[in-house]
Short mmCIF file of C-alpha atoms in Angstrom, two decimals:
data_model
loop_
_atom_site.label_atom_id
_atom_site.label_comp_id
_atom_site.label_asym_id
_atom_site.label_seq_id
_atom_site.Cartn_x
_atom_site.Cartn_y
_atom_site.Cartn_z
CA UNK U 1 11.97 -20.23 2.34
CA UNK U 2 9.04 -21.33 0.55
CA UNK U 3 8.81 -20.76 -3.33
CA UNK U 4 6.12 -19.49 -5.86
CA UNK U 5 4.46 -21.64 -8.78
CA UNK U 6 1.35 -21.27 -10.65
CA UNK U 7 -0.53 -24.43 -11.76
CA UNK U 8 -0.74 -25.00 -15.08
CA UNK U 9 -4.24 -26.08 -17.03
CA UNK U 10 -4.61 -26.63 -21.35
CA UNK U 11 -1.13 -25.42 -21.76
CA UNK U 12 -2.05 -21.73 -19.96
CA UNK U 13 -0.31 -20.62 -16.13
CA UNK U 14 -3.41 -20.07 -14.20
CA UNK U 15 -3.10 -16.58 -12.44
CA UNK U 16 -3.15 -17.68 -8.99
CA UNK U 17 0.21 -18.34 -6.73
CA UNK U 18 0.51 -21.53 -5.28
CA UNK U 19 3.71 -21.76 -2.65
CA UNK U 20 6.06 -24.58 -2.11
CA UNK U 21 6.51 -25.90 1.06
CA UNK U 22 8.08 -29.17 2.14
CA UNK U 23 5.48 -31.98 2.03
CA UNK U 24 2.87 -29.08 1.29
CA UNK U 25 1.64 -26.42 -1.33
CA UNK U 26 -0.36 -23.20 -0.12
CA UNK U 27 -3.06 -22.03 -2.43
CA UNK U 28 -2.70 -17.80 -1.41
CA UNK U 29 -6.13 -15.89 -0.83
CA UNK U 30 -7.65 -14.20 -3.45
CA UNK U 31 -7.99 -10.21 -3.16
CA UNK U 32 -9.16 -6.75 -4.93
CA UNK U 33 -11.65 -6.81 -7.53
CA UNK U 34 -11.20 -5.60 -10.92
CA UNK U 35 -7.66 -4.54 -13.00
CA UNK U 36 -6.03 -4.72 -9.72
CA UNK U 37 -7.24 -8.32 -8.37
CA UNK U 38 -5.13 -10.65 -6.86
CA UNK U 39 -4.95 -14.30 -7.51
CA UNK U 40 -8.02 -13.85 -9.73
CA UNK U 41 -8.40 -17.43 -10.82
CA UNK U 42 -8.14 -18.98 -7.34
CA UNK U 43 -10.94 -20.75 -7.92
CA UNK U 44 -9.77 -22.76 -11.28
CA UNK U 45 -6.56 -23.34 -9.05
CA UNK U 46 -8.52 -25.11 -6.65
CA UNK U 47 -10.38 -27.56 -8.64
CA UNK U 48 -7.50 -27.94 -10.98
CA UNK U 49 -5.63 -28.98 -7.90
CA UNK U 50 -8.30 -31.22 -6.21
CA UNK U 51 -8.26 -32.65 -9.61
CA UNK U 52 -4.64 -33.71 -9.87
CA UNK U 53 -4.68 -34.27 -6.06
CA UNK U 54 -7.59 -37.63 -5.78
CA UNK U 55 -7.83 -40.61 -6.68
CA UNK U 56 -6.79 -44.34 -6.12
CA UNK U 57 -3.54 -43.69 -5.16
CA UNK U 58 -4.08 -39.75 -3.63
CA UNK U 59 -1.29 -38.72 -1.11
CA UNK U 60 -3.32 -35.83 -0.19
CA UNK U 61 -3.20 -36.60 3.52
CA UNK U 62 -5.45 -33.08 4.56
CA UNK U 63 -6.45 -29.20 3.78
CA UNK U 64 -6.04 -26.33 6.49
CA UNK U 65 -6.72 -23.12 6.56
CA UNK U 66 -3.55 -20.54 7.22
CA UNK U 67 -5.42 -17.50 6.50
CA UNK U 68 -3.43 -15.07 9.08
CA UNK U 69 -6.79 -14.22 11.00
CA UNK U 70 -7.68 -17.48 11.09
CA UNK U 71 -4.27 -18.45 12.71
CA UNK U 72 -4.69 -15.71 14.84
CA UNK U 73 -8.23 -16.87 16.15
CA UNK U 74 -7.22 -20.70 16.45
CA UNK U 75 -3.41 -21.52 16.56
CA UNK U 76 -4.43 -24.64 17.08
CA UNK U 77 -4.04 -26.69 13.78
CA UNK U 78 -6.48 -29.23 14.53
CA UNK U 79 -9.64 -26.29 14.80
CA UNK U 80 -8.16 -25.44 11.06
CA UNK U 81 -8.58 -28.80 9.80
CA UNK U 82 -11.49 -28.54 6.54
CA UNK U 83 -10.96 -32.12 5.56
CA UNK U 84 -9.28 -35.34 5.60
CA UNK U 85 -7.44 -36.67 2.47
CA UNK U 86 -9.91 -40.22 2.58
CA UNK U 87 -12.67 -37.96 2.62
CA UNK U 88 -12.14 -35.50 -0.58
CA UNK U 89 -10.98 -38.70 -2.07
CA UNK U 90 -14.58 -40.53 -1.59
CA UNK U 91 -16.32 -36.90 -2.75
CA UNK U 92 -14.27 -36.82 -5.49
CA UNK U 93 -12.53 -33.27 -7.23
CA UNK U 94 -15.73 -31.34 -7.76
CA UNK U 95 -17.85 -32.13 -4.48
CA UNK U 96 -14.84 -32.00 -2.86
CA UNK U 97 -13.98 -28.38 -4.11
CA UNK U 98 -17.69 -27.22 -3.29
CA UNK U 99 -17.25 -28.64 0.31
CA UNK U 100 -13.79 -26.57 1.02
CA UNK U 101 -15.52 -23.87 -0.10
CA UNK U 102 -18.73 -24.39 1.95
CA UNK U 103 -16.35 -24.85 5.01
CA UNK U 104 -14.60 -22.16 4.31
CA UNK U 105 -17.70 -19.66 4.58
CA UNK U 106 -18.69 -21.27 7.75
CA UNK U 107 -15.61 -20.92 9.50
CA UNK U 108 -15.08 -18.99 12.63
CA UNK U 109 -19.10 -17.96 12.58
CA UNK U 110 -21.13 -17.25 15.52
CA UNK U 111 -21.07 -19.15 18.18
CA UNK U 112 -17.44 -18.88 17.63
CA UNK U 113 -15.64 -16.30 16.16
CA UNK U 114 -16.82 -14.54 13.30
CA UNK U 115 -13.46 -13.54 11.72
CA UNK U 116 -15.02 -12.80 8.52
CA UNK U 117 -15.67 -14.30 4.89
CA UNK U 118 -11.83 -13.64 2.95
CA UNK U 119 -10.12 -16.64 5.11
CA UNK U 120 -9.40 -18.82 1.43
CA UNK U 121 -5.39 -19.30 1.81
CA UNK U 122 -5.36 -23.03 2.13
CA UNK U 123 -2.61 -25.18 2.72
CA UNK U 124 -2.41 -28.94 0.91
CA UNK U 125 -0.43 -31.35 2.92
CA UNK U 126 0.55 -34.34 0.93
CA UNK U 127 2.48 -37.95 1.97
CA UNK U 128 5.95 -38.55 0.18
CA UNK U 129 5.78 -37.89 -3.64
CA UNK U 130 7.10 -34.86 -6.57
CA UNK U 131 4.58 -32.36 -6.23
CA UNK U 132 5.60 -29.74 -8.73
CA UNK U 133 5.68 -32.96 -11.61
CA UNK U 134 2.11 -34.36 -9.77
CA UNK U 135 0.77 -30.93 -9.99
CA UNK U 136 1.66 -29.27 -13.01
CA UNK U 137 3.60 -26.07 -11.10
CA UNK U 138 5.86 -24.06 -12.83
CA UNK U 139 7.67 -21.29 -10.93
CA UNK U 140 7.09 -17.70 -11.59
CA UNK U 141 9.45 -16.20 -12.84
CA UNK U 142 11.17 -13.02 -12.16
CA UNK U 143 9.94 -12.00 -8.47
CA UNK U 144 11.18 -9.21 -6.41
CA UNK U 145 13.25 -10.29 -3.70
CA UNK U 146 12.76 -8.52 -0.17
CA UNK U 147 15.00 -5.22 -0.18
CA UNK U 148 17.46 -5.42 3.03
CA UNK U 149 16.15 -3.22 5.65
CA UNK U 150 19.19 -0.58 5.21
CA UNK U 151 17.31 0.02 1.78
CA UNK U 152 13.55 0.70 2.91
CA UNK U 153 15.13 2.38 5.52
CA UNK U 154 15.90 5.35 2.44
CA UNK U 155 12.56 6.02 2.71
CA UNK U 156 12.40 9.76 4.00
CA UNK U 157 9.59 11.54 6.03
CA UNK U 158 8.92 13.56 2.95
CA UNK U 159 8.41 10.35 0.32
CA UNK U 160 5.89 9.19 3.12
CA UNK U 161 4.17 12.55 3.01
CA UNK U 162 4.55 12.70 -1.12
CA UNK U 163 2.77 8.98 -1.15
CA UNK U 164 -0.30 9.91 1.03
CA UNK U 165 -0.83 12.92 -1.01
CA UNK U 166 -0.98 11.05 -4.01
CA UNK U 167 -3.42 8.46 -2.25
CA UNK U 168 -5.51 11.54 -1.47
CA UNK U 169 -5.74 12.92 -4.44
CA UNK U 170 -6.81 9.31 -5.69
CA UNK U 171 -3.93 8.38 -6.85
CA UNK U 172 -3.12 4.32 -6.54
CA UNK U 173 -0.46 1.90 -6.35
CA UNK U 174 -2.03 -0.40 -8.26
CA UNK U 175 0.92 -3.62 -7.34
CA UNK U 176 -0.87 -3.10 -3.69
CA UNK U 177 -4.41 -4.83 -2.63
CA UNK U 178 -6.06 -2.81 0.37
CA UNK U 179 -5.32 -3.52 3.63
CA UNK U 180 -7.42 -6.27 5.95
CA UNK U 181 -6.03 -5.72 8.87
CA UNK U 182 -4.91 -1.89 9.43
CA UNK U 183 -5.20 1.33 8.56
CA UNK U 184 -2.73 4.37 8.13
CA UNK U 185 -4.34 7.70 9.36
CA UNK U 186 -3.72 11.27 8.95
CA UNK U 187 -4.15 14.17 11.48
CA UNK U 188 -6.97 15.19 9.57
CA UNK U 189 -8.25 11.30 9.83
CA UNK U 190 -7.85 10.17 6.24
CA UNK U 191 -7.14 6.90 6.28
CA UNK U 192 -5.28 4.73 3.89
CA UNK U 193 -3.72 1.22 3.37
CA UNK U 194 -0.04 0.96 5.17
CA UNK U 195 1.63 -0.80 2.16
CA UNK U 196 -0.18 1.23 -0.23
CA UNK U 197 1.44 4.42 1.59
CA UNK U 198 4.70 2.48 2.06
CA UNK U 199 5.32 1.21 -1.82
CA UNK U 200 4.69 4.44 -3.05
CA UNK U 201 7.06 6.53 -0.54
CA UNK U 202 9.57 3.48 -1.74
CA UNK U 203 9.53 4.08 -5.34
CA UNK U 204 10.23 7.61 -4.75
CA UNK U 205 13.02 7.04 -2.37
CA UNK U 206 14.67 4.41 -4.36
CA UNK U 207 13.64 5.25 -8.11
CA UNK U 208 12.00 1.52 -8.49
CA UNK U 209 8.79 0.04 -8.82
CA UNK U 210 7.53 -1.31 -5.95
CA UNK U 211 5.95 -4.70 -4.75
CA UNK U 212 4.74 -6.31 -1.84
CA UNK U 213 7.27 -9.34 -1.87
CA UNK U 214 9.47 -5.98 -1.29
CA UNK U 215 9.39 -5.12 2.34
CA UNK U 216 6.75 -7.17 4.71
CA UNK U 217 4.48 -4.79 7.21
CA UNK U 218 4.16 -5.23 10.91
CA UNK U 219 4.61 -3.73 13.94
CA UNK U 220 8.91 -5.16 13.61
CA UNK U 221 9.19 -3.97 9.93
CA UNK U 222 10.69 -0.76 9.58
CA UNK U 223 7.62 0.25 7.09
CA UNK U 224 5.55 0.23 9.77
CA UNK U 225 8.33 2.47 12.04
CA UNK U 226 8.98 4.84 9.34
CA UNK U 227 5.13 5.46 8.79
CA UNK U 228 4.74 6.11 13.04
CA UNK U 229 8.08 8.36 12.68
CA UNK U 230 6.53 10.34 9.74
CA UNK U 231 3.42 11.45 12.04
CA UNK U 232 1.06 9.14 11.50
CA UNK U 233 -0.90 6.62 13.30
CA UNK U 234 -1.39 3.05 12.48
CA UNK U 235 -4.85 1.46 13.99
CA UNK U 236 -6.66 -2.04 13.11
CA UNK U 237 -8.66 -1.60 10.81
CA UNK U 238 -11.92 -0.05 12.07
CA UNK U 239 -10.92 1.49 15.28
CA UNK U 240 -12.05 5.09 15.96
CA UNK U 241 -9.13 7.81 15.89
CA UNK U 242 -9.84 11.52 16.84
CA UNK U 243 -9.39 13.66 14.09
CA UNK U 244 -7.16 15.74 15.96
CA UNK U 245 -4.80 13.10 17.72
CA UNK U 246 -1.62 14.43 18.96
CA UNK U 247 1.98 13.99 17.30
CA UNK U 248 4.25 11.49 19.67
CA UNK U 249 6.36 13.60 21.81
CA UNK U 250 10.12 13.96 20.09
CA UNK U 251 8.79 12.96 16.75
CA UNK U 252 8.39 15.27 13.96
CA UNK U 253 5.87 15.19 11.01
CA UNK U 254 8.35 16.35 8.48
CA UNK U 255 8.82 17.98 6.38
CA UNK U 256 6.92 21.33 8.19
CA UNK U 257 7.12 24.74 8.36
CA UNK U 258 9.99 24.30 10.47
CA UNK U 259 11.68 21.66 7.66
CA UNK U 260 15.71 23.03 7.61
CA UNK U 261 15.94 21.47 3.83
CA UNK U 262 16.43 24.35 1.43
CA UNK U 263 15.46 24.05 -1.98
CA UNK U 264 17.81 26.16 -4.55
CA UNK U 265 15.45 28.47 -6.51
CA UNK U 266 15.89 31.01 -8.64
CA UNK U 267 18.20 30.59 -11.46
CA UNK U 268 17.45 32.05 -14.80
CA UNK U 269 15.99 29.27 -17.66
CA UNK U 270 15.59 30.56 -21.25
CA UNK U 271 12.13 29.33 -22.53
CA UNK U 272 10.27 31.47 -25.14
CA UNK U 273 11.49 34.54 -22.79
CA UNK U 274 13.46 34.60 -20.01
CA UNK U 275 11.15 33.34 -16.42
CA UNK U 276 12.96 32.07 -13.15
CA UNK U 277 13.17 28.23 -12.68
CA UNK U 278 10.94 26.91 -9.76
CA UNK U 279 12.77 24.19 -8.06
CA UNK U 280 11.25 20.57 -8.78
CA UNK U 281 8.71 19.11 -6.26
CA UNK U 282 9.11 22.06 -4.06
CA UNK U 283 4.89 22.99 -4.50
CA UNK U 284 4.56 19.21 -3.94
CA UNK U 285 6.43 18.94 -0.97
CA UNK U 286 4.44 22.05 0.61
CA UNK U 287 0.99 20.56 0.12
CA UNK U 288 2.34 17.08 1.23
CA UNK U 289 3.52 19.49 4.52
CA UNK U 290 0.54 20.83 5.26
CA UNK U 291 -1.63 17.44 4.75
CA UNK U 292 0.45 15.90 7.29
CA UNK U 293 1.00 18.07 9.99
CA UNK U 294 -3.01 20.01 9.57
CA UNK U 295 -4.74 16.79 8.05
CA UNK U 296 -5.97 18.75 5.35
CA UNK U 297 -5.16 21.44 2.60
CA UNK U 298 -7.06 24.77 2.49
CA UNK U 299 -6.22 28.22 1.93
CA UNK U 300 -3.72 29.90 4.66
CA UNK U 301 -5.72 33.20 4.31
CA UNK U 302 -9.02 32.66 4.14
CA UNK U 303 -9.59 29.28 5.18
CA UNK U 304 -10.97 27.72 1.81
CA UNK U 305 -10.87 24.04 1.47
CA UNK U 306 -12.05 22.51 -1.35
CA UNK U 307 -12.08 18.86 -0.33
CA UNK U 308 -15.16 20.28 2.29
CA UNK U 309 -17.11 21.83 -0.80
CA UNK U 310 -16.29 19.89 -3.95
CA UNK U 311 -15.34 16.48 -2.63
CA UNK U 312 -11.91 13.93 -2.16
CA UNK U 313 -11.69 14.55 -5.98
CA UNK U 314 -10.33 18.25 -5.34
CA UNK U 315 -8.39 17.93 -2.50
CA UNK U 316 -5.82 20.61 -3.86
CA UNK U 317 -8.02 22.02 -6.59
CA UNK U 318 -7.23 25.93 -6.91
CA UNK U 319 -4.89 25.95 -4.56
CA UNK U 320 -1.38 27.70 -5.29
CA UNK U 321 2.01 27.90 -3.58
CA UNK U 322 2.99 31.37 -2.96
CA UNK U 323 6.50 32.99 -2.64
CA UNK U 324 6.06 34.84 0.22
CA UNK U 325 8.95 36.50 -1.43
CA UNK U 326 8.13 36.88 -5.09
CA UNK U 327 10.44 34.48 -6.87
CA UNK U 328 11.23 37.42 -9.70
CA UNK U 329 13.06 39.27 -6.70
CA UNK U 330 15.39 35.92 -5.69
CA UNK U 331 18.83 36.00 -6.21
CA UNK U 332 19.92 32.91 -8.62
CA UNK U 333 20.57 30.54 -6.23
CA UNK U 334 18.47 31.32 -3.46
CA UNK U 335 17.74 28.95 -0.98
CA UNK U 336 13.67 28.59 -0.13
CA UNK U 337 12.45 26.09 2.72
CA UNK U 338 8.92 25.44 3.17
CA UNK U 339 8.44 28.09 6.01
CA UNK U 340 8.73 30.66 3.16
CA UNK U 341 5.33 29.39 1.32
CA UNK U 342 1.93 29.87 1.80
CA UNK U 343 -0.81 27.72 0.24
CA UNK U 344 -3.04 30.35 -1.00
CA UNK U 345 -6.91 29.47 -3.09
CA UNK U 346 -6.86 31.11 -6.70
CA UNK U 347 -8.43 34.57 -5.65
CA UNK U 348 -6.42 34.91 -2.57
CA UNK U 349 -3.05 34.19 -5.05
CA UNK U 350 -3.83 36.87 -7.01
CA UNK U 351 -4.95 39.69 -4.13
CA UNK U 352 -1.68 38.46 -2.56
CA UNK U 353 0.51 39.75 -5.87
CA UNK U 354 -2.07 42.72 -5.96
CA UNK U 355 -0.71 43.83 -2.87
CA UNK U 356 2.86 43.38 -3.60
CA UNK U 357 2.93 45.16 -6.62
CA UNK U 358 1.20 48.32 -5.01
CA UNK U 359 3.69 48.10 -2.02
CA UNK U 360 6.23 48.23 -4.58
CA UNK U 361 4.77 51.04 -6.35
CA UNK U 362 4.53 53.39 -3.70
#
């Protein structure tokens, strides 16, 4: 099991992970832009490395790239190879930095395989010698450890549903970069990044905050076969998916109308008068319902979505969850599933009570 330093330069940690492997360090990829980049100063890493790396007596022996397409394109380690240790020696740290990068940019292009312009996880390999004292690393403290597979495995079809709900109505889980490689999609075909989906459904199952060092995705992991059990597909990224792509045979999309949870509704709370209590998350868990198994939220009587007129922004904008029941008429204590709501729009809401109060009166 490798472990995680950061370099050090004038007394600061640079933000960029460096891994320690025997005989070898890997510099990780850089990722997202902004507050939520990853491995931001990758680049200082590099040259700060280079520059503690050459010289008279270098044991830098060679650089490859381990970026996981790259792997995937050329398993063989010698088609990997950007440089010899004599050679970044004789460039010396800064031409030797701007020629792994140049190499890097190049790699895999036409008449090859163009695999793309993100392949920067390098890995140093180095002749005997104390790299963490040669290099300045000092281990980060503090990391998540991987959470044993009986504990992702809490995760429930509904905290899936709940976490693409948020994603839709652009929320974030900002400890997650987006996905390179696949894509999560809805009925509807909203599409979203796997781990993205997967930390948040984890930090509602568990009550933690989630990471990626946390669980690992892949067709093995049982993120990946928790997302596929929840209803949803999982595609590289790219690849067309029809809109209206039928649920596996034998596996549910719950929760759904036919959900047998009960929520327990109903009992009397003393605010500034007295109102029934509407159980917690229940509205949530309705709209999160209806996203997965229809692949979109609009009104159950008149059809109005207004994600089609207003944009992603209002995915659930003026719509309501309605007690087909009216919750003033429950007994304390009454149990509600989700087959006994109806996502209504604003106007509808209100005709619907309109009616109920006339039937009442007459």
């Amino acid at each position: 099991m490798s472990k995680v330093y950061r370099i050090e330069l004038d007394g600061q940690q640079l933000d960029a992970e460096i891994r320690l492997e025997p005989g070898a360090i890997v510099l990780e990829s850089r990722g997202g832009t902004g507050a939520y980049a990853r491995n931001p100063q990758y680049s200082a890493a590099l040259e700060t490395i280079l520059d503690r790396s050459l010289g008279p007596s270098s044991n830098l022996e060679r650089v490859v790239l381990v970026s996981r397409d790259a792997i995937k394109s050329f398993p063989d380690i010698a088609n990997r190879l950007l440089a010899e240790g004599p050679e970044l020696v004789a460039l010396g740290p800064r031409a030797a930095a701007s020629a792994i990068r140049t190499r890097m940019r190049t790699f895999g292009k036409p008449p090859g395989n163009n695999i793309g312009n993100s392949q920067k996880r390098l890995r140093f390999e180095y002749g005997p010698g104390k790299l963490v004292q040669q290099l300045k690393l000092h281990p980060v403290a503090g990391r998540p450890k991987r959470l044993a597979n009986r504990d992702q495995r809490r995760v429930t079809a509904a905290d899936i549903h709940a976490a693409v709900l948020t994603l839709a109505q652009g929320g974030d889980a900002p400890n997650f970069d987006g996905s390179r490689d696949y894509d999560l999609v809805t009925l509807g075909g909203l599409r979203f990044p796997p781990k993205k989906v997967f930390g948040l459904a984890l930090e509602r199952a568990l009550g933690i905050e989630a990471y990626p060092a946390h669980f690992s995705a892949g067709w093995s992991q049982p993120s990946f076969e928790l997302l596929q059990a929840a209803g949803y597909a999982i595609v590289p990224k790219g690849e067309p998916v029809a809109g209206d792509q039928a649920v596996e045979p034998g596996v549910s999309p719950l929760p759904s109308e036919d959900d047998d949870r009960r929520w327990i509704e109903g009992h009397p709370k003393r605010v500034a008068h007295l109102r029934r209590e509407r159980a917690p998350g229940l509205a949530r868990d309705k709209k999160a319902a209806l996203l997965a198994t229809a692949g979109k939220l609009s009104c159950e009587e008149c059809g109005f979505e207004p994600v089609a007129k207003y944009g992603p922004a209002f995915l659930d904008a003026g719509l309501d969850v309605h007690h087909r029941t009216p919750l003033a008429e429950l007994p304390a204590g009454t149990e509600t599933s989700l087959a006994d709501l109806a996502l209504l729009c604003a106007t509808c809401h209100r005709i619907e009570h309109r009616k109920m109060a006339l039937a009442k009166a007459s």
